[in-house]
Amino acid sequence: MATRKLQITAVAAILLLSFSSTSDARVYDVTNYGAKADGRSSINQALMSAWKLACASTSPSKIVIPKGTFLLKEVKIQGPCKAPVEIQVEGTVKAPANPLSFKTDGWLTFNYIDNFTLSGGGVFDGQGKIAWGQNDCHKNKNCKRIPMNMRFNFITNALVHDITTLDSKNFHVNVIGCKNLTFLRFTVTAPENSPNTDGIHIGRSDGIYITDSTIRTGDDCISLGDGSRQVHVTGVKCGPGHGISVGSLGKYQGEEPVSGLWVKNCTLINTQNGVRVKTWPASYPGSVSDLHFEDINMVNVGNPIVIDQVYCPWNQCQANIPSLVKISNVSFKNIRGSSSTATAVKLACSSKVPCQDVVVGDINLTYKGPEAPAASCQCSNVAPSFLGKQSPQVCASAA
Ligand SMILES: *[C@@H]1O[C@H](CO)[C@@H](O)[C@H](O)[C@H]1NC(C)=O
Ligand SMILES: *[C@@H]1O[C@H](CO)[C@@H](O)[C@H](O)[C@H]1NC(C)=O
Ligand SMILES: *[C@@H]1O[C@H](CO)[C@@H](O)[C@H](O)[C@H]1NC(C)=O
Ligand SMILES: *[C@@H]1O[C@H](CO)[C@@H](O)[C@H](O)[C@H]1NC(C)=O
Ligand SMILES: *[C@@H]1O[C@H](CO)[C@@H](O)[C@H](O)[C@H]1NC(C)=O
């Protein structure tokens, strides 16, 4: 009797489970639409067929790219959709290696999608080696535009989690016009010497969260362009790379303010820079405010703390004309570890629009060069207020 009751309960439970899993989300496996895991024939058509169905579905749906190696050419994943859509990537998706085979500067471009999830533990391999060798954009203004691994354009209420972007030809991820977009357990991997391979670049977006993620790459781990608002970077490990940067700003007319950046509980390892704000001299007016850097561990990092308002790489600017980008309400608290350059803290603000409301809390940065001086600090046009202890002494002569 009891056994029979148990059996019935078990059957009911199984029925309930299978019912709820099919009604939760419609599932479109790309291999049912012609995708082959041979790494040679492109899955674009299969993915597009699945996307068309998923995006038109009036109930939540999921596209699955299962385990295996797939070739995917340049693709535009276009919304709006009728209900939430998830793309679950379990396998490795490879880009064509030849950058000349791309018509645009994006490999995967996601456009106008609301309630979107990208998940699955899979890898997007940009196969960047050939492109890196051809990249001459640092000296040639008319260089050919090189595709980024992922472009998120006007994406809202979205979550990208447990995804790896590998060896992008250019930036790994570009975020523009997005609202409430989270990157969680996101991994960026490219060699230290790969040019322009910024991890995540954000512009003109509001509410971007980068959490518990690891970024190892050849350029900035995270960079913020104009119009970045309410960006939260938490539990990120960065390095190698060029650090976490705001800017460079002020080069173009009509740039939107940058406001609200929280970088908390992060570790930077062997990066060229730590946390950095850079603006061009002789700039257009602009504004940067509400930047908060807290609980950051620096391991052998060059220039761990930098505000540089005379940022002028390749000497292509009039460095003697001050920047007009106003920087205010910036705090650096509990930043510790080792610097690989003697200057551990540099706060070089504009003489025309000095930095305002800069707070420096506990800082403990050490420098061990062979016969080097201790870690030092440079300040101009800034009078920070202090909390706690600072080593090196920050702005001892300027404040
Ligand atoms: C996204 O989710 C919100 C909140 O649940 C809902 O109001 C909106 O209609 C959804 N949009 C789509 C396209 O699913
Ligand atoms: C932000 O997006 C997430 C999905 O990642 C969603 O669960 C959450 O409700 C959204 N928040 C708001 C305020 O819409
Ligand atoms: C800090 O970040 C690490 C990941 O790098 C995470 O494991 C840890 O829980 C975080 N600690 C706090 C206090 O948030
Ligand atoms: C500084 O920024 C924080 C966070 O956005 C904000 O709460 C605070 O009011 C700002 N302080 C000033 C002086 O603007
Ligand atoms: C600063 O860090 C060094 C090395 O990690 C440590 O020995 C020293 O005690 C720290 N100083 C303070 C004031 O915390």
Tab-separated table of C-alpha atoms and ligand atoms in Angstrom:
chain	number	residue	atom	x	y	z
A	1	MET	CA	0.000	0.000	0.000
A	2	ALA	CA	2.676	2.456	1.096
A	3	THR	CA	4.860	1.401	-1.864
A	4	ARG	CA	2.001	1.950	-4.251
A	5	LYS	CA	1.334	5.398	-2.844
A	6	LEU	CA	5.031	6.199	-3.234
A	7	GLN	CA	4.962	5.029	-6.853
A	8	ILE	CA	2.003	7.221	-7.639
A	9	THR	CA	3.663	10.191	-5.998
A	10	ALA	CA	6.855	9.520	-7.973
A	11	VAL	CA	4.956	9.292	-11.259
A	12	ALA	CA	3.090	12.488	-10.451
A	13	ALA	CA	6.352	14.225	-9.606
A	14	ILE	CA	7.949	13.114	-12.879
A	15	LEU	CA	4.921	14.264	-14.840
A	16	LEU	CA	4.968	17.606	-13.056
A	17	LEU	CA	8.693	18.036	-13.659
A	18	SER	CA	8.558	17.225	-17.352
A	19	PHE	CA	5.483	19.381	-17.771
A	20	SER	CA	7.020	22.371	-16.056
A	21	SER	CA	10.312	22.069	-17.922
A	22	THR	CA	8.613	22.075	-21.302
A	23	SER	CA	6.263	24.889	-20.372
A	24	ASP	CA	9.067	26.948	-18.765
A	25	ALA	CA	10.826	27.565	-22.021
A	26	ARG	CA	10.619	26.316	-25.552
A	27	VAL	CA	14.008	24.879	-26.466
A	28	TYR	CA	15.559	25.205	-29.894
A	29	ASP	CA	18.731	23.177	-30.278
A	30	VAL	CA	20.675	24.460	-33.274
A	31	THR	CA	21.660	20.908	-34.239
A	32	ASN	CA	17.976	20.282	-34.982
A	33	TYR	CA	18.145	23.113	-37.518
A	34	GLY	CA	21.166	21.853	-39.424
A	35	ALA	CA	24.127	22.946	-37.289
A	36	LYS	CA	27.061	20.549	-37.389
A	37	ALA	CA	29.727	20.386	-34.714
A	38	ASP	CA	32.485	19.909	-37.269
A	39	GLY	CA	34.150	23.301	-36.783
A	40	ARG	CA	34.096	23.804	-40.571
A	41	SER	CA	30.575	24.354	-41.866
A	42	SER	CA	29.053	27.554	-40.539
A	43	ILE	CA	26.052	27.363	-38.250
A	44	ASN	CA	24.721	30.773	-39.251
A	45	GLN	CA	21.631	29.452	-41.010
A	46	ALA	CA	20.741	27.058	-38.206
A	47	LEU	CA	21.199	29.761	-35.585
A	48	MET	CA	19.103	32.201	-37.609
A	49	SER	CA	16.276	29.646	-38.005
A	50	ALA	CA	16.304	28.962	-34.268
A	51	TRP	CA	16.514	32.671	-33.435
A	52	LYS	CA	13.545	33.488	-35.683
A	53	LEU	CA	11.371	30.961	-33.856
A	54	ALA	CA	12.634	31.834	-30.383
A	55	CYS	CA	12.300	35.570	-30.907
A	56	ALA	CA	8.749	35.231	-32.245
A	57	SER	CA	7.667	32.972	-29.393
A	58	THR	CA	5.170	34.579	-27.038
A	59	SER	CA	6.450	32.522	-24.114
A	60	PRO	CA	10.058	32.362	-22.859
A	61	SER	CA	12.384	30.363	-25.082
A	62	LYS	CA	15.881	29.036	-25.169
A	63	ILE	CA	18.337	28.355	-27.955
A	64	VAL	CA	20.972	25.740	-27.228
A	65	ILE	CA	24.354	25.437	-28.882
A	66	PRO	CA	25.456	22.115	-27.393
A	67	LYS	CA	28.943	20.799	-26.655
A	68	GLY	CA	31.250	20.588	-29.659
A	69	THR	CA	33.100	22.993	-31.910
A	70	PHE	CA	31.072	25.137	-34.255
A	71	LEU	CA	32.036	27.665	-36.899
A	72	LEU	CA	29.995	30.847	-36.837
A	73	LYS	CA	30.488	33.665	-39.308
A	74	GLU	CA	29.578	37.283	-38.633
A	75	VAL	CA	26.040	37.349	-37.253
A	76	LYS	CA	23.458	39.884	-36.159
A	77	ILE	CA	21.085	38.673	-33.449
A	78	GLN	CA	18.243	41.094	-33.838
A	79	GLY	CA	15.353	41.949	-31.522
A	80	PRO	CA	12.919	43.069	-30.352
A	81	CYS	CA	11.454	39.711	-29.357
A	82	LYS	CA	8.025	38.890	-27.982
A	83	ALA	CA	9.210	37.299	-24.710
A	84	PRO	CA	12.468	36.604	-22.852
A	85	VAL	CA	15.051	34.632	-24.846
A	86	GLU	CA	18.092	32.774	-23.575
A	87	ILE	CA	20.986	31.564	-25.694
A	88	GLN	CA	22.765	28.746	-23.899
A	89	VAL	CA	26.173	28.030	-25.360
A	90	GLU	CA	27.808	24.868	-24.067
A	91	GLY	CA	30.345	24.338	-26.824
A	92	THR	CA	33.063	26.372	-28.486
A	93	VAL	CA	31.966	28.749	-31.191
A	94	LYS	CA	34.751	29.860	-33.508
A	95	ALA	CA	35.008	32.912	-35.713
A	96	PRO	CA	36.632	32.849	-39.153
A	97	ALA	CA	40.283	33.727	-38.595
A	98	ASN	CA	40.649	36.075	-41.552
A	99	PRO	CA	39.578	39.605	-40.583
A	100	LEU	CA	39.061	40.461	-44.254
A	101	SER	CA	36.130	38.069	-44.406
A	102	PHE	CA	34.101	40.437	-42.169
A	103	LYS	CA	31.862	43.157	-43.584
A	104	THR	CA	31.321	44.998	-40.285
A	105	ASP	CA	33.312	45.491	-37.100
A	106	GLY	CA	31.350	42.998	-35.051
A	107	TRP	CA	31.423	39.212	-35.013
A	108	LEU	CA	28.353	38.672	-32.821
A	109	THR	CA	26.139	41.728	-32.720
A	110	PHE	CA	23.154	41.693	-30.369
A	111	ASN	CA	20.632	44.438	-31.147
A	112	TYR	CA	17.521	45.700	-29.359
A	113	ILE	CA	16.737	42.739	-27.111
A	114	ASP	CA	14.904	42.995	-23.799
A	115	ASN	CA	15.062	40.280	-21.087
A	116	PHE	CA	17.940	38.467	-22.701
A	117	THR	CA	20.271	35.841	-21.237
A	118	LEU	CA	23.499	34.481	-22.677
A	119	SER	CA	24.755	31.520	-20.655
A	120	GLY	CA	26.021	27.969	-20.764
A	121	GLY	CA	29.722	27.792	-19.908
A	122	GLY	CA	30.736	27.979	-23.565
A	123	VAL	CA	33.494	29.828	-25.371
A	124	PHE	CA	33.470	32.404	-28.158
A	125	ASP	CA	36.831	32.091	-29.855
A	126	GLY	CA	37.620	35.119	-32.022
A	127	GLN	CA	40.755	33.495	-33.504
A	128	GLY	CA	42.507	36.856	-33.378
A	129	LYS	CA	46.100	35.948	-34.207
A	130	ILE	CA	46.043	36.948	-37.887
A	131	ALA	CA	44.209	40.198	-37.141
A	132	TRP	CA	46.638	41.187	-34.362
A	133	GLY	CA	49.508	40.972	-36.820
A	134	GLN	CA	47.713	43.296	-39.252
A	135	ASN	CA	46.566	45.875	-36.694
A	136	ASP	CA	48.235	49.216	-37.448
A	137	CYS	CA	45.511	51.408	-35.938
A	138	HIS	CA	47.876	53.054	-33.461
A	139	LYS	CA	49.677	54.766	-36.344
A	140	ASN	CA	47.177	54.672	-39.217
A	141	LYS	CA	43.975	56.658	-38.665
A	142	ASN	CA	42.360	55.088	-41.733
A	143	CYS	CA	43.155	51.541	-40.728
A	144	LYS	CA	40.604	48.878	-41.581
A	145	ARG	CA	38.091	48.382	-38.787
A	146	ILE	CA	38.661	45.066	-37.088
A	147	PRO	CA	35.717	43.062	-35.689
A	148	MET	CA	35.051	42.786	-31.973
A	149	ASN	CA	33.896	39.475	-30.545
A	150	MET	CA	30.605	40.777	-29.137
A	151	ARG	CA	28.639	43.943	-29.542
A	152	PHE	CA	25.704	44.641	-27.253
A	153	ASN	CA	23.641	47.452	-28.760
A	154	PHE	CA	20.496	48.696	-26.969
A	155	ILE	CA	20.131	45.582	-24.844
A	156	THR	CA	18.028	45.892	-21.685
A	157	ASN	CA	17.485	43.745	-18.579
A	158	ALA	CA	20.039	41.208	-19.654
A	159	LEU	CA	22.377	38.746	-18.040
A	160	VAL	CA	25.522	37.279	-19.550
A	161	HIS	CA	26.889	34.590	-17.271
A	162	ASP	CA	29.384	31.750	-17.391
A	163	ILE	CA	30.669	32.691	-20.811
A	164	THR	CA	34.242	33.013	-22.070
A	165	THR	CA	35.418	35.305	-24.812
A	166	LEU	CA	38.760	34.193	-26.178
A	167	ASP	CA	41.317	35.851	-28.477
A	168	SER	CA	39.110	38.566	-29.913
A	169	LYS	CA	40.529	40.321	-32.963
A	170	ASN	CA	39.767	43.698	-31.381
A	171	PHE	CA	37.802	44.671	-28.220
A	172	HIS	CA	36.194	41.557	-26.736
A	173	VAL	CA	32.958	43.259	-25.779
A	174	ASN	CA	31.475	46.625	-26.678
A	175	VAL	CA	28.405	47.835	-24.789
A	176	ILE	CA	26.404	50.758	-26.127
A	177	GLY	CA	22.914	52.077	-25.443
A	178	CYS	CA	22.310	49.330	-22.876
A	179	LYS	CA	20.366	49.458	-19.641
A	180	ASN	CA	20.596	46.964	-16.773
A	181	LEU	CA	23.088	44.552	-18.273
A	182	THR	CA	25.041	42.163	-16.031
A	183	PHE	CA	28.192	40.192	-16.767
A	184	LEU	CA	28.543	37.485	-14.143
A	185	ARG	CA	31.331	34.901	-13.994
A	186	PHE	CA	32.448	36.239	-17.334
A	187	THR	CA	35.927	35.342	-18.570
A	188	VAL	CA	38.026	37.287	-21.037
A	189	THR	CA	41.236	35.712	-22.265
A	190	ALA	CA	43.790	36.974	-24.771
A	191	PRO	CA	47.574	37.287	-24.712
A	192	GLU	CA	49.190	40.245	-22.989
A	193	ASN	CA	50.670	41.445	-26.298
A	194	SER	CA	47.469	41.304	-28.363
A	195	PRO	CA	46.710	44.881	-29.522
A	196	ASN	CA	43.446	46.699	-28.687
A	197	THR	CA	41.859	43.693	-27.062
A	198	ASP	CA	40.001	45.655	-24.350
A	199	GLY	CA	37.912	43.320	-22.217
A	200	ILE	CA	34.631	45.203	-21.817
A	201	HIS	CA	34.194	48.698	-23.225
A	202	ILE	CA	31.119	50.605	-22.095
A	203	GLY	CA	29.601	53.768	-23.534
A	204	ARG	CA	26.253	55.566	-23.336
A	205	SER	CA	24.748	52.970	-21.064
A	206	ASP	CA	23.097	52.948	-17.655
A	207	GLY	CA	23.323	50.219	-15.040
A	208	ILE	CA	26.105	47.880	-16.109
A	209	TYR	CA	27.266	45.257	-13.601
A	210	ILE	CA	30.472	43.254	-13.954
A	211	THR	CA	30.669	40.737	-11.141
A	212	ASP	CA	32.978	37.865	-10.115
A	213	SER	CA	34.751	37.863	-13.444
A	214	THR	CA	38.278	37.330	-14.717
A	215	ILE	CA	39.839	39.437	-17.440
A	216	ARG	CA	43.288	38.708	-18.885
A	217	THR	CA	44.023	40.635	-22.021
A	218	GLY	CA	46.278	42.961	-24.035
A	219	ASP	CA	44.555	46.296	-23.340
A	220	ASP	CA	42.197	47.775	-20.718
A	221	CYS	CA	40.335	45.108	-18.752
A	222	ILE	CA	37.372	47.450	-18.486
A	223	SER	CA	37.082	50.862	-20.107
A	224	LEU	CA	34.379	53.490	-19.854
A	225	GLY	CA	33.661	55.892	-22.657
A	226	ASP	CA	31.381	58.914	-22.607
A	227	GLY	CA	27.828	58.474	-21.346
A	228	SER	CA	28.647	55.566	-19.023
A	229	ARG	CA	26.383	55.784	-15.983
A	230	GLN	CA	26.013	53.638	-12.868
A	231	VAL	CA	28.665	51.050	-13.626
A	232	HIS	CA	29.426	48.511	-10.892
A	233	VAL	CA	32.592	46.429	-11.057
A	234	THR	CA	32.797	43.950	-8.185
A	235	GLY	CA	34.962	40.906	-7.563
A	236	VAL	CA	36.891	41.285	-10.806
A	237	LYS	CA	40.365	39.911	-11.327
A	238	CYS	CA	42.230	41.887	-13.992
A	239	GLY	CA	45.601	41.098	-15.485
A	240	PRO	CA	47.533	41.002	-17.571
A	241	GLY	CA	46.099	44.093	-19.204
A	242	HIS	CA	46.141	47.861	-18.938
A	243	GLY	CA	43.863	48.100	-15.899
A	244	ILE	CA	40.452	49.666	-15.335
A	245	SER	CA	40.060	52.995	-17.117
A	246	VAL	CA	37.687	55.861	-17.556
A	247	GLY	CA	38.393	57.628	-20.862
A	248	SER	CA	40.186	58.895	-22.635
A	249	LEU	CA	37.640	61.711	-22.755
A	250	GLY	CA	37.357	65.164	-24.265
A	251	LYS	CA	38.553	64.472	-27.779
A	252	TYR	CA	35.156	64.854	-29.423
A	253	GLN	CA	32.476	67.499	-29.226
A	254	GLY	CA	29.199	66.482	-27.567
A	255	GLU	CA	30.520	63.720	-25.331
A	256	GLU	CA	28.036	62.820	-22.608
A	257	PRO	CA	29.032	62.925	-18.899
A	258	VAL	CA	30.423	59.864	-17.183
A	259	SER	CA	28.754	59.489	-13.809
A	260	GLY	CA	28.671	56.710	-11.260
A	261	LEU	CA	31.396	54.092	-11.218
A	262	TRP	CA	31.979	51.737	-8.303
A	263	VAL	CA	35.014	49.480	-8.457
A	264	LYS	CA	34.993	47.291	-5.353
A	265	ASN	CA	36.761	44.188	-4.098
A	266	CYS	CA	38.919	43.785	-7.190
A	267	THR	CA	42.430	42.450	-7.750
A	268	LEU	CA	44.774	43.709	-10.424
A	269	ILE	CA	47.799	41.589	-11.243
A	270	ASN	CA	50.780	42.618	-13.377
A	271	THR	CA	48.802	45.282	-15.207
A	272	GLN	CA	50.376	48.335	-16.898
A	273	ASN	CA	48.058	50.611	-14.927
A	274	GLY	CA	45.690	50.227	-12.035
A	275	VAL	CA	42.595	52.393	-11.791
A	276	ARG	CA	42.836	55.325	-14.127
A	277	VAL	CA	40.937	58.360	-15.379
A	278	LYS	CA	42.351	59.949	-18.516
A	279	THR	CA	41.341	63.035	-20.455
A	280	TRP	CA	43.004	64.755	-23.390
A	281	PRO	CA	44.607	68.165	-23.067
A	282	ALA	CA	43.168	70.934	-25.294
A	283	SER	CA	39.862	69.104	-24.970
A	284	TYR	CA	36.201	69.870	-25.455
A	285	PRO	CA	34.284	70.453	-22.203
A	286	GLY	CA	32.979	67.404	-20.415
A	287	SER	CA	32.341	65.939	-17.007
A	288	VAL	CA	33.279	62.914	-14.946
A	289	SER	CA	31.754	62.462	-11.502
A	290	ASP	CA	30.991	60.000	-8.723
A	291	LEU	CA	33.806	57.508	-9.174
A	292	HIS	CA	34.511	55.260	-6.201
A	293	PHE	CA	37.409	52.824	-5.993
A	294	GLU	CA	37.438	50.705	-2.854
A	295	ASP	CA	39.047	47.530	-1.469
A	296	ILE	CA	41.433	46.974	-4.323
A	297	ASN	CA	44.435	44.715	-4.192
A	298	MET	CA	47.312	45.625	-6.505
A	299	VAL	CA	49.926	43.001	-7.309
A	300	ASN	CA	52.944	44.365	-9.164
A	301	VAL	CA	50.856	47.011	-10.923
A	302	GLY	CA	52.273	49.996	-12.847
A	303	ASN	CA	50.799	53.366	-11.807
A	304	PRO	CA	48.198	51.870	-9.465
A	305	ILE	CA	46.205	55.098	-9.003
A	306	VAL	CA	46.066	57.632	-11.836
A	307	ILE	CA	44.139	60.718	-12.788
A	308	ASP	CA	45.806	61.992	-15.939
A	309	GLN	CA	44.327	65.074	-17.564
A	310	VAL	CA	47.253	65.505	-19.911
A	311	TYR	CA	46.878	62.095	-21.469
A	312	CYS	CA	48.676	62.307	-24.768
A	313	PRO	CA	49.930	59.039	-26.213
A	314	TRP	CA	52.061	59.236	-29.355
A	315	ASN	CA	52.416	63.014	-28.640
A	316	GLN	CA	49.596	63.906	-30.988
A	317	CYS	CA	48.192	66.782	-28.936
A	318	GLN	CA	48.836	70.245	-27.547
A	319	ALA	CA	49.825	69.196	-24.060
A	320	ASN	CA	50.218	72.789	-22.821
A	321	ILE	CA	46.503	73.638	-23.291
A	322	PRO	CA	44.512	72.366	-20.294
A	323	SER	CA	41.724	69.833	-20.471
A	324	LEU	CA	38.176	71.145	-20.019
A	325	VAL	CA	36.813	67.893	-18.647
A	326	LYS	CA	35.730	68.518	-15.063
A	327	ILE	CA	36.432	65.668	-12.655
A	328	SER	CA	34.604	65.638	-9.313
A	329	ASN	CA	33.589	63.386	-6.435
A	330	VAL	CA	36.231	60.705	-6.763
A	331	SER	CA	37.292	58.461	-3.885
A	332	PHE	CA	40.120	55.973	-3.496
A	333	LYS	CA	39.788	53.894	-0.336
A	334	ASN	CA	41.641	50.872	0.975
A	335	ILE	CA	43.933	50.351	-1.979
A	336	ARG	CA	46.906	48.210	-1.119
A	337	GLY	CA	49.665	46.085	-2.545
A	338	SER	CA	52.697	46.535	-4.745
A	339	SER	CA	53.496	49.008	-7.477
A	340	SER	CA	55.873	48.177	-10.317
A	341	THR	CA	56.593	51.883	-10.896
A	342	ALA	CA	58.037	54.398	-8.441
A	343	THR	CA	55.045	56.694	-8.907
A	344	ALA	CA	52.289	54.820	-7.134
A	345	VAL	CA	49.770	57.654	-7.054
A	346	LYS	CA	49.417	60.320	-9.721
A	347	LEU	CA	46.663	62.892	-9.542
A	348	ALA	CA	47.346	65.248	-12.443
A	349	CYS	CA	44.270	67.415	-12.781
A	350	SER	CA	43.480	70.250	-15.148
A	351	SER	CA	44.698	73.750	-14.304
A	352	LYS	CA	41.586	75.187	-15.946
A	353	VAL	CA	39.046	72.944	-14.159
A	354	PRO	CA	40.781	71.487	-11.065
A	355	CYS	CA	39.498	68.204	-9.627
A	356	GLN	CA	36.911	68.660	-6.890
A	357	ASP	CA	35.805	66.532	-3.965
A	358	VAL	CA	38.589	63.993	-4.190
A	359	VAL	CA	38.795	61.720	-1.145
A	360	VAL	CA	41.797	59.540	-0.434
A	361	GLY	CA	41.399	56.893	2.254
A	362	ASP	CA	43.729	54.141	3.409
A	363	ILE	CA	46.404	53.598	0.820
A	364	ASN	CA	49.307	51.199	1.238
A	365	LEU	CA	51.311	50.810	-1.940
A	366	THR	CA	54.891	49.645	-1.857
A	367	TYR	CA	57.543	49.817	-4.545
A	368	LYS	CA	60.592	47.624	-4.615
A	369	GLY	CA	62.927	48.639	-7.402
A	370	PRO	CA	66.551	47.426	-7.178
A	371	GLU	CA	68.046	50.658	-5.740
A	372	ALA	CA	64.883	52.612	-6.031
A	373	PRO	CA	63.311	55.318	-3.973
A	374	ALA	CA	60.202	54.365	-2.067
A	375	ALA	CA	56.812	54.618	-3.758
A	376	SER	CA	55.956	58.241	-4.449
A	377	CYS	CA	53.080	60.462	-5.431
A	378	GLN	CA	52.544	63.317	-7.905
A	379	CYS	CA	49.721	65.826	-7.632
A	380	SER	CA	48.621	68.928	-9.471
A	381	ASN	CA	45.455	71.012	-9.320
A	382	VAL	CA	43.857	68.853	-6.672
A	383	ALA	CA	43.454	69.174	-2.895
A	384	PRO	CA	42.135	65.849	-1.679
A	385	SER	CA	40.641	65.259	1.714
A	386	PHE	CA	42.077	62.347	3.635
A	387	LEU	CA	40.716	59.503	5.716
A	388	GLY	CA	42.972	57.024	7.477
A	389	LYS	CA	46.631	56.442	6.541
A	390	GLN	CA	48.405	56.902	3.276
A	391	SER	CA	51.621	55.298	2.219
A	392	PRO	CA	53.104	56.862	0.163
A	393	GLN	CA	52.054	60.244	1.523
A	394	VAL	CA	49.526	61.464	-1.027
A	395	CYS	CA	49.890	65.073	-2.265
A	396	ALA	CA	52.018	65.969	0.750
A	397	SER	CA	53.365	69.083	-0.963
A	398	ALA	CA	50.353	70.067	-3.085
A	399	ALA	CA	47.540	69.936	-0.537
B	1	LIG	C1	10.639	41.986	-19.948
B	1	LIG	O1	10.296	41.815	-18.577
B	1	LIG	C2	9.483	42.851	-18.080
B	1	LIG	C3	9.319	42.612	-16.594
B	1	LIG	O2	8.982	41.289	-16.332
B	1	LIG	C4	8.154	42.879	-18.844
B	1	LIG	O3	7.361	43.951	-18.386
B	1	LIG	C5	8.441	43.068	-20.323
B	1	LIG	O4	7.238	42.969	-21.056
B	1	LIG	C6	9.394	41.987	-20.809
B	1	LIG	N1	9.750	42.220	-22.221
B	1	LIG	C7	9.939	41.205	-23.053
B	1	LIG	C8	10.237	41.549	-24.481
B	1	LIG	O5	9.893	40.044	-22.701
B	2	LIG	C1	17.580	43.840	-14.488
B	2	LIG	O1	17.782	42.703	-15.281
B	2	LIG	C2	17.621	41.476	-14.577
B	2	LIG	C3	17.968	40.369	-15.536
B	2	LIG	O2	19.352	40.246	-15.534
B	2	LIG	C4	16.220	41.365	-14.046
B	2	LIG	O3	16.106	40.165	-13.307
B	2	LIG	C5	15.908	42.548	-13.171
B	2	LIG	O4	14.560	42.514	-12.773
B	2	LIG	C6	16.166	43.840	-13.929
B	2	LIG	N1	16.008	44.984	-13.047
B	2	LIG	C7	15.125	45.933	-13.274
B	2	LIG	C8	15.108	47.058	-12.289
B	2	LIG	O5	14.380	45.925	-14.227
B	3	LIG	C1	35.535	39.523	-3.462
B	3	LIG	O1	35.682	38.978	-4.765
B	3	LIG	C2	35.981	37.606	-4.810
B	3	LIG	C3	36.163	37.220	-6.257
B	3	LIG	O2	37.318	37.814	-6.760
B	3	LIG	C4	34.872	36.817	-4.144
B	3	LIG	O3	35.196	35.457	-4.138
B	3	LIG	C5	34.664	37.319	-2.726
B	3	LIG	O4	33.569	36.683	-2.149
B	3	LIG	C6	34.417	38.825	-2.718
B	3	LIG	N1	34.376	39.313	-1.347
B	3	LIG	C7	33.440	40.155	-0.929
B	3	LIG	C8	33.520	40.573	0.504
B	3	LIG	O5	32.539	40.566	-1.650
B	4	LIG	C1	29.437	61.383	-4.655
B	4	LIG	O1	28.938	60.213	-5.269
B	4	LIG	C2	28.078	59.445	-4.467
B	4	LIG	C3	27.692	58.228	-5.258
B	4	LIG	O2	27.087	58.571	-6.469
B	4	LIG	C4	26.879	60.265	-4.049
B	4	LIG	O3	26.063	59.494	-3.210
B	4	LIG	C5	27.338	61.506	-3.340
B	4	LIG	O4	26.227	62.323	-3.030
B	4	LIG	C6	28.305	62.296	-4.200
B	4	LIG	N1	28.870	63.398	-3.444
B	4	LIG	C7	28.977	64.614	-3.951
B	4	LIG	C8	29.663	65.627	-3.073
B	4	LIG	O5	28.577	64.935	-5.066
B	5	LIG	C1	51.584	48.092	4.196
B	5	LIG	O1	51.850	46.881	3.488
B	5	LIG	C2	53.068	46.282	3.861
B	5	LIG	C3	53.363	45.155	2.911
B	5	LIG	O2	52.212	44.430	2.613
B	5	LIG	C4	52.960	45.856	5.316
B	5	LIG	O3	54.165	45.262	5.744
B	5	LIG	C5	52.663	47.072	6.167
B	5	LIG	O4	52.465	46.692	7.517
B	5	LIG	C6	51.443	47.817	5.684
B	5	LIG	N1	51.291	49.057	6.389
B	5	LIG	C7	50.153	49.439	6.951
B	5	LIG	C8	50.144	50.767	7.609
B	5	LIG	O5	49.119	48.773	6.887
